[in-house]
């Protein structure tokens, strides 16, 4: 029940790792650094009835961390904790999380590539 996509952009030095994880209404795609075992991130897509405002209230603000707001392709993208991003689009909640040093430009490029 989820129309999921893969991003057309992935940061240099990272590649998809392992099988795509699936559960009803959600998928997670993992990416790992090609040069070390320390850096990795995942992109999760879940069915959601949230919009940008409810995502901010119910998720981003609960981290109690500073965040930045960006507009891209008609989406509101929140970058929080320095290297994580989240947004909603068409009933799907996207979240980029992990142990990386991805900067906001890389996170936005991933988000825009869906």
PDB file of N, CA, C and O in Angstrom, residues 36-114:
ATOM      1  N   UNK A  36      34.564   3.492   4.290  1.00  0.00           N
ATOM      2  CA  UNK A  36      34.695   3.123   5.698  1.00  0.00           C
ATOM      3  C   UNK A  36      33.377   2.551   6.217  1.00  0.00           C
ATOM      4  O   UNK A  36      32.353   2.653   5.558  1.00  0.00           O
ATOM      5  N   UNK A  37      33.434   1.964   7.401  1.00  0.00           N
ATOM      6  CA  UNK A  37      32.234   1.382   8.008  1.00  0.00           C
ATOM      7  C   UNK A  37      31.580   2.328   9.009  1.00  0.00           C
ATOM      8  O   UNK A  37      30.621   1.959   9.678  1.00  0.00           O
ATOM      9  N   UNK A  38      32.104   3.529   9.129  1.00  0.00           N
ATOM     10  CA  UNK A  38      31.612   4.476  10.130  1.00  0.00           C
ATOM     11  C   UNK A  38      30.418   5.295   9.644  1.00  0.00           C
ATOM     12  O   UNK A  38      29.618   5.748  10.448  1.00  0.00           O
ATOM     13  N   UNK A  39      30.328   5.527   8.342  1.00  0.00           N
ATOM     14  CA  UNK A  39      29.294   6.423   7.830  1.00  0.00           C
ATOM     15  C   UNK A  39      28.231   5.649   7.054  1.00  0.00           C
ATOM     16  O   UNK A  39      28.549   4.841   6.190  1.00  0.00           O
ATOM     17  N   UNK A  40      26.989   5.906   7.403  1.00  0.00           N
ATOM     18  CA  UNK A  40      25.862   5.297   6.706  1.00  0.00           C
ATOM     19  C   UNK A  40      24.632   6.154   6.949  1.00  0.00           C
ATOM     20  O   UNK A  40      24.582   6.949   7.886  1.00  0.00           O
ATOM     21  N   UNK A  41      23.656   6.007   6.084  1.00  0.00           N
ATOM     22  CA  UNK A  41      22.374   6.678   6.297  1.00  0.00           C
ATOM     23  C   UNK A  41      21.276   5.832   5.687  1.00  0.00           C
ATOM     24  O   UNK A  41      21.542   4.921   4.903  1.00  0.00           O
ATOM     25  N   UNK A  42      20.056   6.113   6.093  1.00  0.00           N
ATOM     26  CA  UNK A  42      18.922   5.418   5.512  1.00  0.00           C
ATOM     27  C   UNK A  42      17.847   6.421   5.133  1.00  0.00           C
ATOM     28  O   UNK A  42      17.777   7.510   5.687  1.00  0.00           O
ATOM     29  N   UNK A  43      17.070   6.029   4.159  1.00  0.00           N
ATOM     30  CA  UNK A  43      15.920   6.814   3.714  1.00  0.00           C
ATOM     31  C   UNK A  43      14.690   5.961   3.956  1.00  0.00           C
ATOM     32  O   UNK A  43      14.576   4.863   3.410  1.00  0.00           O
ATOM     33  N   UNK A  44      13.799   6.457   4.808  1.00  0.00           N
ATOM     34  CA  UNK A  44      12.562   5.750   5.123  1.00  0.00           C
ATOM     35  C   UNK A  44      11.396   6.491   4.496  1.00  0.00           C
ATOM     36  O   UNK A  44      11.340   7.723   4.539  1.00  0.00           O
ATOM     37  N   UNK A  45      10.470   5.740   3.935  1.00  0.00           N
ATOM     38  CA  UNK A  45       9.229   6.279   3.384  1.00  0.00           C
ATOM     39  C   UNK A  45       8.073   5.549   4.051  1.00  0.00           C
ATOM     40  O   UNK A  45       8.067   4.318   4.083  1.00  0.00           O
ATOM     41  N   UNK A  46       7.132   6.327   4.611  1.00  0.00           N
ATOM     42  CA  UNK A  46       5.975   5.751   5.297  1.00  0.00           C
ATOM     43  C   UNK A  46       4.713   6.454   4.847  1.00  0.00           C
ATOM     44  O   UNK A  46       4.717   7.656   4.616  1.00  0.00           O
ATOM     45  N   UNK A  47       3.630   5.697   4.801  1.00  0.00           N
ATOM     46  CA  UNK A  47       2.330   6.326   4.580  1.00  0.00           C
ATOM     47  C   UNK A  47       2.048   7.266   5.745  1.00  0.00           C
ATOM     48  O   UNK A  47       2.345   6.945   6.898  1.00  0.00           O
ATOM     49  N   UNK A  48       1.482   8.435   5.454  1.00  0.00           N
ATOM     50  CA  UNK A  48       1.201   9.398   6.505  1.00  0.00           C
ATOM     51  C   UNK A  48       0.078  10.332   6.086  1.00  0.00           C
ATOM     52  O   UNK A  48      -0.043  10.684   4.917  1.00  0.00           O
ATOM     53  N   UNK A  49      -0.711  10.738   7.049  1.00  0.00           N
ATOM     54  CA  UNK A  49      -1.744  11.741   6.793  1.00  0.00           C
ATOM     55  C   UNK A  49      -1.262  13.134   7.202  1.00  0.00           C
ATOM     56  O   UNK A  49      -2.014  14.088   7.137  1.00  0.00           O
ATOM     57  N   UNK A  50      -0.009  13.240   7.642  1.00  0.00           N
ATOM     58  CA  UNK A  50       0.537  14.531   8.062  1.00  0.00           C
ATOM     59  C   UNK A  50       0.769  15.448   6.875  1.00  0.00           C
ATOM     60  O   UNK A  50       1.003  15.002   5.753  1.00  0.00           O
ATOM     61  N   UNK A  51       0.732  16.758   7.178  1.00  0.00           N
ATOM     62  CA  UNK A  51       1.201  17.755   6.236  1.00  0.00           C
ATOM     63  C   UNK A  51       2.460  18.379   6.848  1.00  0.00           C
ATOM     64  O   UNK A  51       2.927  17.933   7.901  1.00  0.00           O
ATOM     65  N   UNK A  52       3.014  19.395   6.224  1.00  0.00           N
ATOM     66  CA  UNK A  52       4.267  19.988   6.715  1.00  0.00           C
ATOM     67  C   UNK A  52       4.133  20.539   8.129  1.00  0.00           C
ATOM     68  O   UNK A  52       5.057  20.413   8.945  1.00  0.00           O
ATOM     69  N   UNK A  53       2.986  21.125   8.448  1.00  0.00           N
ATOM     70  CA  UNK A  53       2.788  21.700   9.779  1.00  0.00           C
ATOM     71  C   UNK A  53       2.695  20.619  10.858  1.00  0.00           C
ATOM     72  O   UNK A  53       3.289  20.744  11.921  1.00  0.00           O
ATOM     73  N   UNK A  54       1.947  19.552  10.571  1.00  0.00           N
ATOM     74  CA  UNK A  54       1.832  18.491  11.579  1.00  0.00           C
ATOM     75  C   UNK A  54       3.141  17.715  11.708  1.00  0.00           C
ATOM     76  O   UNK A  54       3.470  17.242  12.792  1.00  0.00           O
ATOM     77  N   UNK A  55       3.912  17.611  10.627  1.00  0.00           N
ATOM     78  CA  UNK A  55       5.236  16.993  10.714  1.00  0.00           C
ATOM     79  C   UNK A  55       6.136  17.818  11.639  1.00  0.00           C
ATOM     80  O   UNK A  55       6.823  17.266  12.498  1.00  0.00           O
ATOM     81  N   UNK A  56       6.094  19.121  11.491  1.00  0.00           N
ATOM     82  CA  UNK A  56       6.888  19.999  12.354  1.00  0.00           C
ATOM     83  C   UNK A  56       6.470  19.840  13.811  1.00  0.00           C
ATOM     84  O   UNK A  56       7.316  19.642  14.692  1.00  0.00           O
ATOM     85  N   UNK A  57       5.168  19.883  14.076  1.00  0.00           N
ATOM     86  CA  UNK A  57       4.668  19.796  15.453  1.00  0.00           C
ATOM     87  C   UNK A  57       4.908  18.422  16.086  1.00  0.00           C
ATOM     88  O   UNK A  57       5.322  18.322  17.234  1.00  0.00           O
ATOM     89  N   UNK A  58       4.611  17.365  15.348  1.00  0.00           N
ATOM     90  CA  UNK A  58       4.616  16.018  15.914  1.00  0.00           C
ATOM     91  C   UNK A  58       5.945  15.286  15.829  1.00  0.00           C
ATOM     92  O   UNK A  58       6.114  14.248  16.478  1.00  0.00           O
ATOM     93  N   UNK A  59       6.873  15.802  15.036  1.00  0.00           N
ATOM     94  CA  UNK A  59       8.144  15.093  14.900  1.00  0.00           C
ATOM     95  C   UNK A  59       9.353  16.008  15.093  1.00  0.00           C
ATOM     96  O   UNK A  59      10.131  15.822  16.020  1.00  0.00           O
ATOM     97  N   UNK A  60       9.495  17.011  14.231  1.00  0.00           N
ATOM     98  CA  UNK A  60      10.701  17.850  14.272  1.00  0.00           C
ATOM     99  C   UNK A  60      10.837  18.554  15.613  1.00  0.00           C
ATOM    100  O   UNK A  60      11.910  18.528  16.232  1.00  0.00           O
ATOM    101  N   UNK A  61       9.776  19.173  16.092  1.00  0.00           N
ATOM    102  CA  UNK A  61       9.852  19.892  17.369  1.00  0.00           C
ATOM    103  C   UNK A  61      10.109  18.967  18.558  1.00  0.00           C
ATOM    104  O   UNK A  61      10.659  19.409  19.564  1.00  0.00           O
ATOM    105  N   UNK A  62       9.742  17.691  18.440  1.00  0.00           N
ATOM    106  CA  UNK A  62       9.964  16.768  19.556  1.00  0.00           C
ATOM    107  C   UNK A  62      11.432  16.416  19.733  1.00  0.00           C
ATOM    108  O   UNK A  62      11.824  15.933  20.793  1.00  0.00           O
ATOM    109  N   UNK A  63      12.274  16.668  18.707  1.00  0.00           N
ATOM    110  CA  UNK A  63      13.706  16.404  18.840  1.00  0.00           C
ATOM    111  C   UNK A  63      14.371  17.445  19.738  1.00  0.00           C
ATOM    112  O   UNK A  63      15.474  17.209  20.215  1.00  0.00           O
ATOM    113  N   UNK A  64      13.694  18.582  19.927  1.00  0.00           N
ATOM    114  CA  UNK A  64      14.209  19.685  20.739  1.00  0.00           C
ATOM    115  C   UNK A  64      15.587  20.145  20.260  1.00  0.00           C
ATOM    116  O   UNK A  64      16.416  20.596  21.027  1.00  0.00           O
ATOM    117  N   UNK A  65      15.821  19.997  18.958  1.00  0.00           N
ATOM    118  CA  UNK A  65      17.068  20.426  18.327  1.00  0.00           C
ATOM    119  C   UNK A  65      16.767  21.546  17.331  1.00  0.00           C
ATOM    120  O   UNK A  65      15.664  21.619  16.801  1.00  0.00           O
ATOM    121  N   UNK A  66      17.738  22.411  17.088  1.00  0.00           N
ATOM    122  CA  UNK A  66      17.529  23.441  16.061  1.00  0.00           C
ATOM    123  C   UNK A  66      17.269  22.783  14.704  1.00  0.00           C
ATOM    124  O   UNK A  66      17.759  21.675  14.440  1.00  0.00           O
ATOM    125  N   UNK A  67      16.507  23.460  13.875  1.00  0.00           N
ATOM    126  CA  UNK A  67      16.231  22.940  12.539  1.00  0.00           C
ATOM    127  C   UNK A  67      16.219  24.090  11.546  1.00  0.00           C
ATOM    128  O   UNK A  67      16.078  25.254  11.925  1.00  0.00           O
ATOM    129  N   UNK A  68      16.370  23.745  10.281  1.00  0.00           N
ATOM    130  CA  UNK A  68      16.269  24.705   9.200  1.00  0.00           C
ATOM    131  C   UNK A  68      15.126  24.269   8.298  1.00  0.00           C
ATOM    132  O   UNK A  68      14.856  23.070   8.157  1.00  0.00           O
ATOM    133  N   UNK A  69      14.467  25.236   7.681  1.00  0.00           N
ATOM    134  CA  UNK A  69      13.359  24.954   6.784  1.00  0.00           C
ATOM    135  C   UNK A  69      13.742  25.386   5.376  1.00  0.00           C
ATOM    136  O   UNK A  69      14.237  26.499   5.177  1.00  0.00           O
ATOM    137  N   UNK A  70      13.522  24.502   4.406  1.00  0.00           N
ATOM    138  CA  UNK A  70      13.821  24.788   3.012  1.00  0.00           C
ATOM    139  C   UNK A  70      12.596  24.477   2.164  1.00  0.00           C
ATOM    140  O   UNK A  70      11.802  23.594   2.519  1.00  0.00           O
ATOM    141  N   UNK A  71      12.454  25.163   1.061  1.00  0.00           N
ATOM    142  CA  UNK A  71      11.402  24.889   0.089  1.00  0.00           C
ATOM    143  C   UNK A  71      12.064  24.361  -1.174  1.00  0.00           C
ATOM    144  O   UNK A  71      13.017  24.971  -1.675  1.00  0.00           O
ATOM    145  N   UNK A  72      11.580  23.233  -1.674  1.00  0.00           N
ATOM    146  CA  UNK A  72      12.119  22.655  -2.901  1.00  0.00           C
ATOM    147  C   UNK A  72      11.049  21.810  -3.573  1.00  0.00           C
ATOM    148  O   UNK A  72      10.425  20.978  -2.923  1.00  0.00           O
ATOM    149  N   UNK A  73      10.841  22.047  -4.836  1.00  0.00           N
ATOM    150  CA  UNK A  73       9.864  21.274  -5.622  1.00  0.00           C
ATOM    151  C   UNK A  73       8.487  21.257  -4.965  1.00  0.00           C
ATOM    152  O   UNK A  73       7.807  20.231  -4.971  1.00  0.00           O
ATOM    153  N   UNK A  74       8.088  22.368  -4.354  1.00  0.00           N
ATOM    154  CA  UNK A  74       6.781  22.453  -3.715  1.00  0.00           C
ATOM    155  C   UNK A  74       6.690  21.754  -2.378  1.00  0.00           C
ATOM    156  O   UNK A  74       5.609  21.599  -1.828  1.00  0.00           O
ATOM    157  N   UNK A  75       7.818  21.307  -1.833  1.00  0.00           N
ATOM    158  CA  UNK A  75       7.852  20.605  -0.551  1.00  0.00           C
ATOM    159  C   UNK A  75       8.532  21.478   0.489  1.00  0.00           C
ATOM    160  O   UNK A  75       9.444  22.230   0.190  1.00  0.00           O
ATOM    161  N   UNK A  76       8.115  21.308   1.733  1.00  0.00           N
ATOM    162  CA  UNK A  76       8.809  21.922   2.860  1.00  0.00           C
ATOM    163  C   UNK A  76       9.698  20.846   3.462  1.00  0.00           C
ATOM    164  O   UNK A  76       9.212  19.815   3.915  1.00  0.00           O
ATOM    165  N   UNK A  77      11.002  21.080   3.440  1.00  0.00           N
ATOM    166  CA  UNK A  77      11.975  20.107   3.930  1.00  0.00           C
ATOM    167  C   UNK A  77      12.612  20.667   5.192  1.00  0.00           C
ATOM    168  O   UNK A  77      13.097  21.798   5.200  1.00  0.00           O
ATOM    169  N   UNK A  78      12.590  19.874   6.248  1.00  0.00           N
ATOM    170  CA  UNK A  78      13.200  20.258   7.521  1.00  0.00           C
ATOM    171  C   UNK A  78      14.521  19.514   7.666  1.00  0.00           C
ATOM    172  O   UNK A  78      14.559  18.289   7.554  1.00  0.00           O
ATOM    173  N   UNK A  79      15.587  20.252   7.909  1.00  0.00           N
ATOM    174  CA  UNK A  79      16.882  19.655   8.217  1.00  0.00           C
ATOM    175  C   UNK A  79      17.130  19.912   9.686  1.00  0.00           C
ATOM    176  O   UNK A  79      17.072  21.053  10.150  1.00  0.00           O
ATOM    177  N   UNK A  80      17.371  18.832  10.431  1.00  0.00           N
ATOM    178  CA  UNK A  80      17.503  18.937  11.879  1.00  0.00           C
ATOM    179  C   UNK A  80      18.703  18.125  12.348  1.00  0.00           C
ATOM    180  O   UNK A  80      19.213  17.268  11.614  1.00  0.00           O
ATOM    181  N   UNK A  81      19.152  18.412  13.533  1.00  0.00           N
ATOM    182  CA  UNK A  81      20.324  17.755  14.118  1.00  0.00           C
ATOM    183  C   UNK A  81      21.525  17.803  13.183  1.00  0.00           C
ATOM    184  O   UNK A  81      22.381  16.924  13.195  1.00  0.00           O
ATOM    185  N   UNK A  82      21.565  18.810  12.310  1.00  0.00           N
ATOM    186  CA  UNK A  82      22.712  19.037  11.450  1.00  0.00           C
ATOM    187  C   UNK A  82      22.804  18.174  10.216  1.00  0.00           C
ATOM    188  O   UNK A  82      23.223  18.639   9.169  1.00  0.00           O
ATOM    189  N   UNK A  83      22.386  16.901  10.294  1.00  0.00           N
ATOM    190  CA  UNK A  83      22.571  16.010   9.138  1.00  0.00           C
ATOM    191  C   UNK A  83      21.411  15.040   8.921  1.00  0.00           C
ATOM    192  O   UNK A  83      21.607  13.949   8.405  1.00  0.00           O
ATOM    193  N   UNK A  84      20.219  15.441   9.310  1.00  0.00           N
ATOM    194  CA  UNK A  84      19.027  14.620   9.090  1.00  0.00           C
ATOM    195  C   UNK A  84      17.985  15.492   8.391  1.00  0.00           C
ATOM    196  O   UNK A  84      17.951  16.701   8.588  1.00  0.00           O
ATOM    197  N   UNK A  85      17.137  14.871   7.606  1.00  0.00           N
ATOM    198  CA  UNK A  85      16.118  15.622   6.878  1.00  0.00           C
ATOM    199  C   UNK A  85      14.804  14.857   6.899  1.00  0.00           C
ATOM    200  O   UNK A  85      14.785  13.628   6.951  1.00  0.00           O
ATOM    201  N   UNK A  86      13.702  15.612   6.841  1.00  0.00           N
ATOM    202  CA  UNK A  86      12.380  14.991   6.804  1.00  0.00           C
ATOM    203  C   UNK A  86      11.423  15.900   6.050  1.00  0.00           C
ATOM    204  O   UNK A  86      11.571  17.125   6.058  1.00  0.00           O
ATOM    205  N   UNK A  87      10.441  15.298   5.383  1.00  0.00           N
ATOM    206  CA  UNK A  87       9.411  16.036   4.665  1.00  0.00           C
ATOM    207  C   UNK A  87       8.264  15.089   4.348  1.00  0.00           C
ATOM    208  O   UNK A  87       8.394  13.882   4.470  1.00  0.00           O
ATOM    209  N   UNK A  88       7.132  15.673   3.979  1.00  0.00           N
ATOM    210  CA  UNK A  88       5.983  14.887   3.524  1.00  0.00           C
ATOM    211  C   UNK A  88       5.638  15.327   2.111  1.00  0.00           C
ATOM    212  O   UNK A  88       5.823  16.483   1.745  1.00  0.00           O
ATOM    213  N   UNK A  89       5.131  14.354   1.344  1.00  0.00           N
ATOM    214  CA  UNK A  89       4.749  14.652  -0.030  1.00  0.00           C
ATOM    215  C   UNK A  89       3.743  13.606  -0.495  1.00  0.00           C
ATOM    216  O   UNK A  89       4.049  12.411  -0.482  1.00  0.00           O
ATOM    217  N   UNK A  90       2.560  14.055  -0.845  1.00  0.00           N
ATOM    218  CA  UNK A  90       1.552  13.173  -1.417  1.00  0.00           C
ATOM    219  C   UNK A  90       1.167  11.999  -0.540  1.00  0.00           C
ATOM    220  O   UNK A  90       1.016  10.895  -1.034  1.00  0.00           O
ATOM    221  N   UNK A  91       1.061  12.231   0.774  1.00  0.00           N
ATOM    222  CA  UNK A  91       0.660  11.163   1.681  1.00  0.00           C
ATOM    223  C   UNK A  91       1.791  10.242   2.100  1.00  0.00           C
ATOM    224  O   UNK A  91       1.551   9.192   2.700  1.00  0.00           O
ATOM    225  N   UNK A  92       3.031  10.628   1.784  1.00  0.00           N
ATOM    226  CA  UNK A  92       4.196   9.834   2.175  1.00  0.00           C
ATOM    227  C   UNK A  92       5.130  10.710   3.007  1.00  0.00           C
ATOM    228  O   UNK A  92       5.436  11.842   2.634  1.00  0.00           O
ATOM    229  N   UNK A  93       5.584  10.155   4.143  1.00  0.00           N
ATOM    230  CA  UNK A  93       6.545  10.824   5.016  1.00  0.00           C
ATOM    231  C   UNK A  93       7.920  10.264   4.700  1.00  0.00           C
ATOM    232  O   UNK A  93       8.147   9.065   4.746  1.00  0.00           O
ATOM    233  N   UNK A  94       8.848  11.142   4.346  1.00  0.00           N
ATOM    234  CA  UNK A  94      10.228  10.785   4.033  1.00  0.00           C
ATOM    235  C   UNK A  94      11.119  11.208   5.188  1.00  0.00           C
ATOM    236  O   UNK A  94      10.944  12.286   5.747  1.00  0.00           O
ATOM    237  N   UNK A  95      12.099  10.368   5.517  1.00  0.00           N
ATOM    238  CA  UNK A  95      13.036  10.700   6.586  1.00  0.00           C
ATOM    239  C   UNK A  95      14.420  10.184   6.213  1.00  0.00           C
ATOM    240  O   UNK A  95      14.567   9.021   5.839  1.00  0.00           O
ATOM    241  N   UNK A  96      15.425  11.053   6.293  1.00  0.00           N
ATOM    242  CA  UNK A  96      16.822  10.679   6.084  1.00  0.00           C
ATOM    243  C   UNK A  96      17.502  10.752   7.432  1.00  0.00           C
ATOM    244  O   UNK A  96      17.467  11.787   8.104  1.00  0.00           O
ATOM    245  N   UNK A  97      18.103   9.652   7.839  1.00  0.00           N
ATOM    246  CA  UNK A  97      18.692   9.548   9.173  1.00  0.00           C
ATOM    247  C   UNK A  97      19.969   8.727   9.068  1.00  0.00           C
ATOM    248  O   UNK A  97      20.116   7.926   8.155  1.00  0.00           O
ATOM    249  N   UNK A  98      20.880   8.919   9.988  1.00  0.00           N
ATOM    250  CA  UNK A  98      22.061   8.081  10.014  1.00  0.00           C
ATOM    251  C   UNK A  98      23.258   8.767  10.606  1.00  0.00           C
ATOM    252  O   UNK A  98      23.166   9.860  11.175  1.00  0.00           O
ATOM    253  N   UNK A  99      24.392   8.109  10.455  1.00  0.00           N
ATOM    254  CA  UNK A  99      25.659   8.611  10.986  1.00  0.00           C
ATOM    255  C   UNK A  99      26.520   9.050   9.808  1.00  0.00           C
ATOM    256  O   UNK A  99      27.283   8.259   9.254  1.00  0.00           O
ATOM    257  N   UNK A 100      26.350  10.291   9.410  1.00  0.00           N
ATOM    258  CA  UNK A 100      27.092  10.816   8.263  1.00  0.00           C
ATOM    259  C   UNK A 100      27.516  12.242   8.557  1.00  0.00           C
ATOM    260  O   UNK A 100      27.126  12.830   9.559  1.00  0.00           O
ATOM    261  N   UNK A 101      28.248  12.769   7.640  1.00  0.00           N
ATOM    262  CA  UNK A 101      28.532  14.186   7.692  1.00  0.00           C
ATOM    263  C   UNK A 101      27.937  14.854   6.456  1.00  0.00           C
ATOM    264  O   UNK A 101      28.523  15.781   5.908  1.00  0.00           O
ATOM    265  N   UNK A 102      26.781  14.366   6.018  1.00  0.00           N
ATOM    266  CA  UNK A 102      26.111  14.984   4.877  1.00  0.00           C
ATOM    267  C   UNK A 102      25.753  16.417   5.234  1.00  0.00           C
ATOM    268  O   UNK A 102      25.264  16.694   6.329  1.00  0.00           O
ATOM    269  N   UNK A 103      25.990  17.328   4.302  1.00  0.00           N
ATOM    270  CA  UNK A 103      25.640  18.717   4.558  1.00  0.00           C
ATOM    271  C   UNK A 103      24.237  19.006   4.024  1.00  0.00           C
ATOM    272  O   UNK A 103      23.616  18.155   3.377  1.00  0.00           O
ATOM    273  N   UNK A 104      23.745  20.198   4.286  1.00  0.00           N
ATOM    274  CA  UNK A 104      22.363  20.532   3.899  1.00  0.00           C
ATOM    275  C   UNK A 104      22.181  20.486   2.391  1.00  0.00           C
ATOM    276  O   UNK A 104      21.120  20.092   1.912  1.00  0.00           O
ATOM    277  N   UNK A 105      23.206  20.852   1.607  1.00  0.00           N
ATOM    278  CA  UNK A 105      23.078  20.780   0.154  1.00  0.00           C
ATOM    279  C   UNK A 105      22.889  19.336  -0.310  1.00  0.00           C
ATOM    280  O   UNK A 105      22.064  19.060  -1.178  1.00  0.00           O
ATOM    281  N   UNK A 106      23.644  18.407   0.258  1.00  0.00           N
ATOM    282  CA  UNK A 106      23.500  16.999  -0.104  1.00  0.00           C
ATOM    283  C   UNK A 106      22.131  16.466   0.310  1.00  0.00           C
ATOM    284  O   UNK A 106      21.490  15.735  -0.453  1.00  0.00           O
ATOM    285  N   UNK A 107      21.683  16.817   1.508  1.00  0.00           N
ATOM    286  CA  UNK A 107      20.367  16.372   1.966  1.00  0.00           C
ATOM    287  C   UNK A 107      19.270  16.910   1.056  1.00  0.00           C
ATOM    288  O   UNK A 107      18.332  16.186   0.689  1.00  0.00           O
ATOM    289  N   UNK A 108      19.374  18.177   0.665  1.00  0.00           N
ATOM    290  CA  UNK A 108      18.372  18.756  -0.230  1.00  0.00           C
ATOM    291  C   UNK A 108      18.414  18.100  -1.600  1.00  0.00           C
ATOM    292  O   UNK A 108      17.365  17.862  -2.205  1.00  0.00           O
ATOM    293  N   UNK A 109      19.585  17.786  -2.094  1.00  0.00           N
ATOM    294  CA  UNK A 109      19.685  17.113  -3.393  1.00  0.00           C
ATOM    295  C   UNK A 109      19.031  15.736  -3.351  1.00  0.00           C
ATOM    296  O   UNK A 109      18.374  15.325  -4.309  1.00  0.00           O
ATOM    297  N   UNK A 110      19.205  15.025  -2.238  1.00  0.00           N
ATOM    298  CA  UNK A 110      18.525  13.726  -2.096  1.00  0.00           C
ATOM    299  C   UNK A 110      17.013  13.955  -2.107  1.00  0.00           C
ATOM    300  O   UNK A 110      16.279  13.287  -2.841  1.00  0.00           O
ATOM    301  N   UNK A 111      16.547  14.893  -1.296  1.00  0.00           N
ATOM    302  CA  UNK A 111      15.098  15.166  -1.190  1.00  0.00           C
ATOM    303  C   UNK A 111      14.526  15.579  -2.550  1.00  0.00           C
ATOM    304  O   UNK A 111      13.431  15.138  -2.921  1.00  0.00           O
ATOM    305  N   UNK A 112      15.238  16.414  -3.270  1.00  0.00           N
ATOM    306  CA  UNK A 112      14.735  16.890  -4.564  1.00  0.00           C
ATOM    307  C   UNK A 112      14.731  15.790  -5.617  1.00  0.00           C
ATOM    308  O   UNK A 112      14.014  15.894  -6.614  1.00  0.00           O
ATOM    309  N   UNK A 113      15.500  14.731  -5.406  1.00  0.00           N
ATOM    310  CA  UNK A 113      15.620  13.699  -6.429  1.00  0.00           C
ATOM    311  C   UNK A 113      14.521  12.643  -6.377  1.00  0.00           C
ATOM    312  O   UNK A 113      14.526  11.696  -7.146  1.00  0.00           O
ATOM    313  N   UNK A 114      13.571  12.803  -5.444  1.00  0.00           N
ATOM    314  CA  UNK A 114      12.436  11.879  -5.393  1.00  0.00           C
ATOM    315  C   UNK A 114      11.354  12.351  -6.329  1.00  0.00           C
ATOM    316  O   UNK A 114      11.120  13.494  -6.526  1.00  0.00           O
TER     317      UNK A 114
END
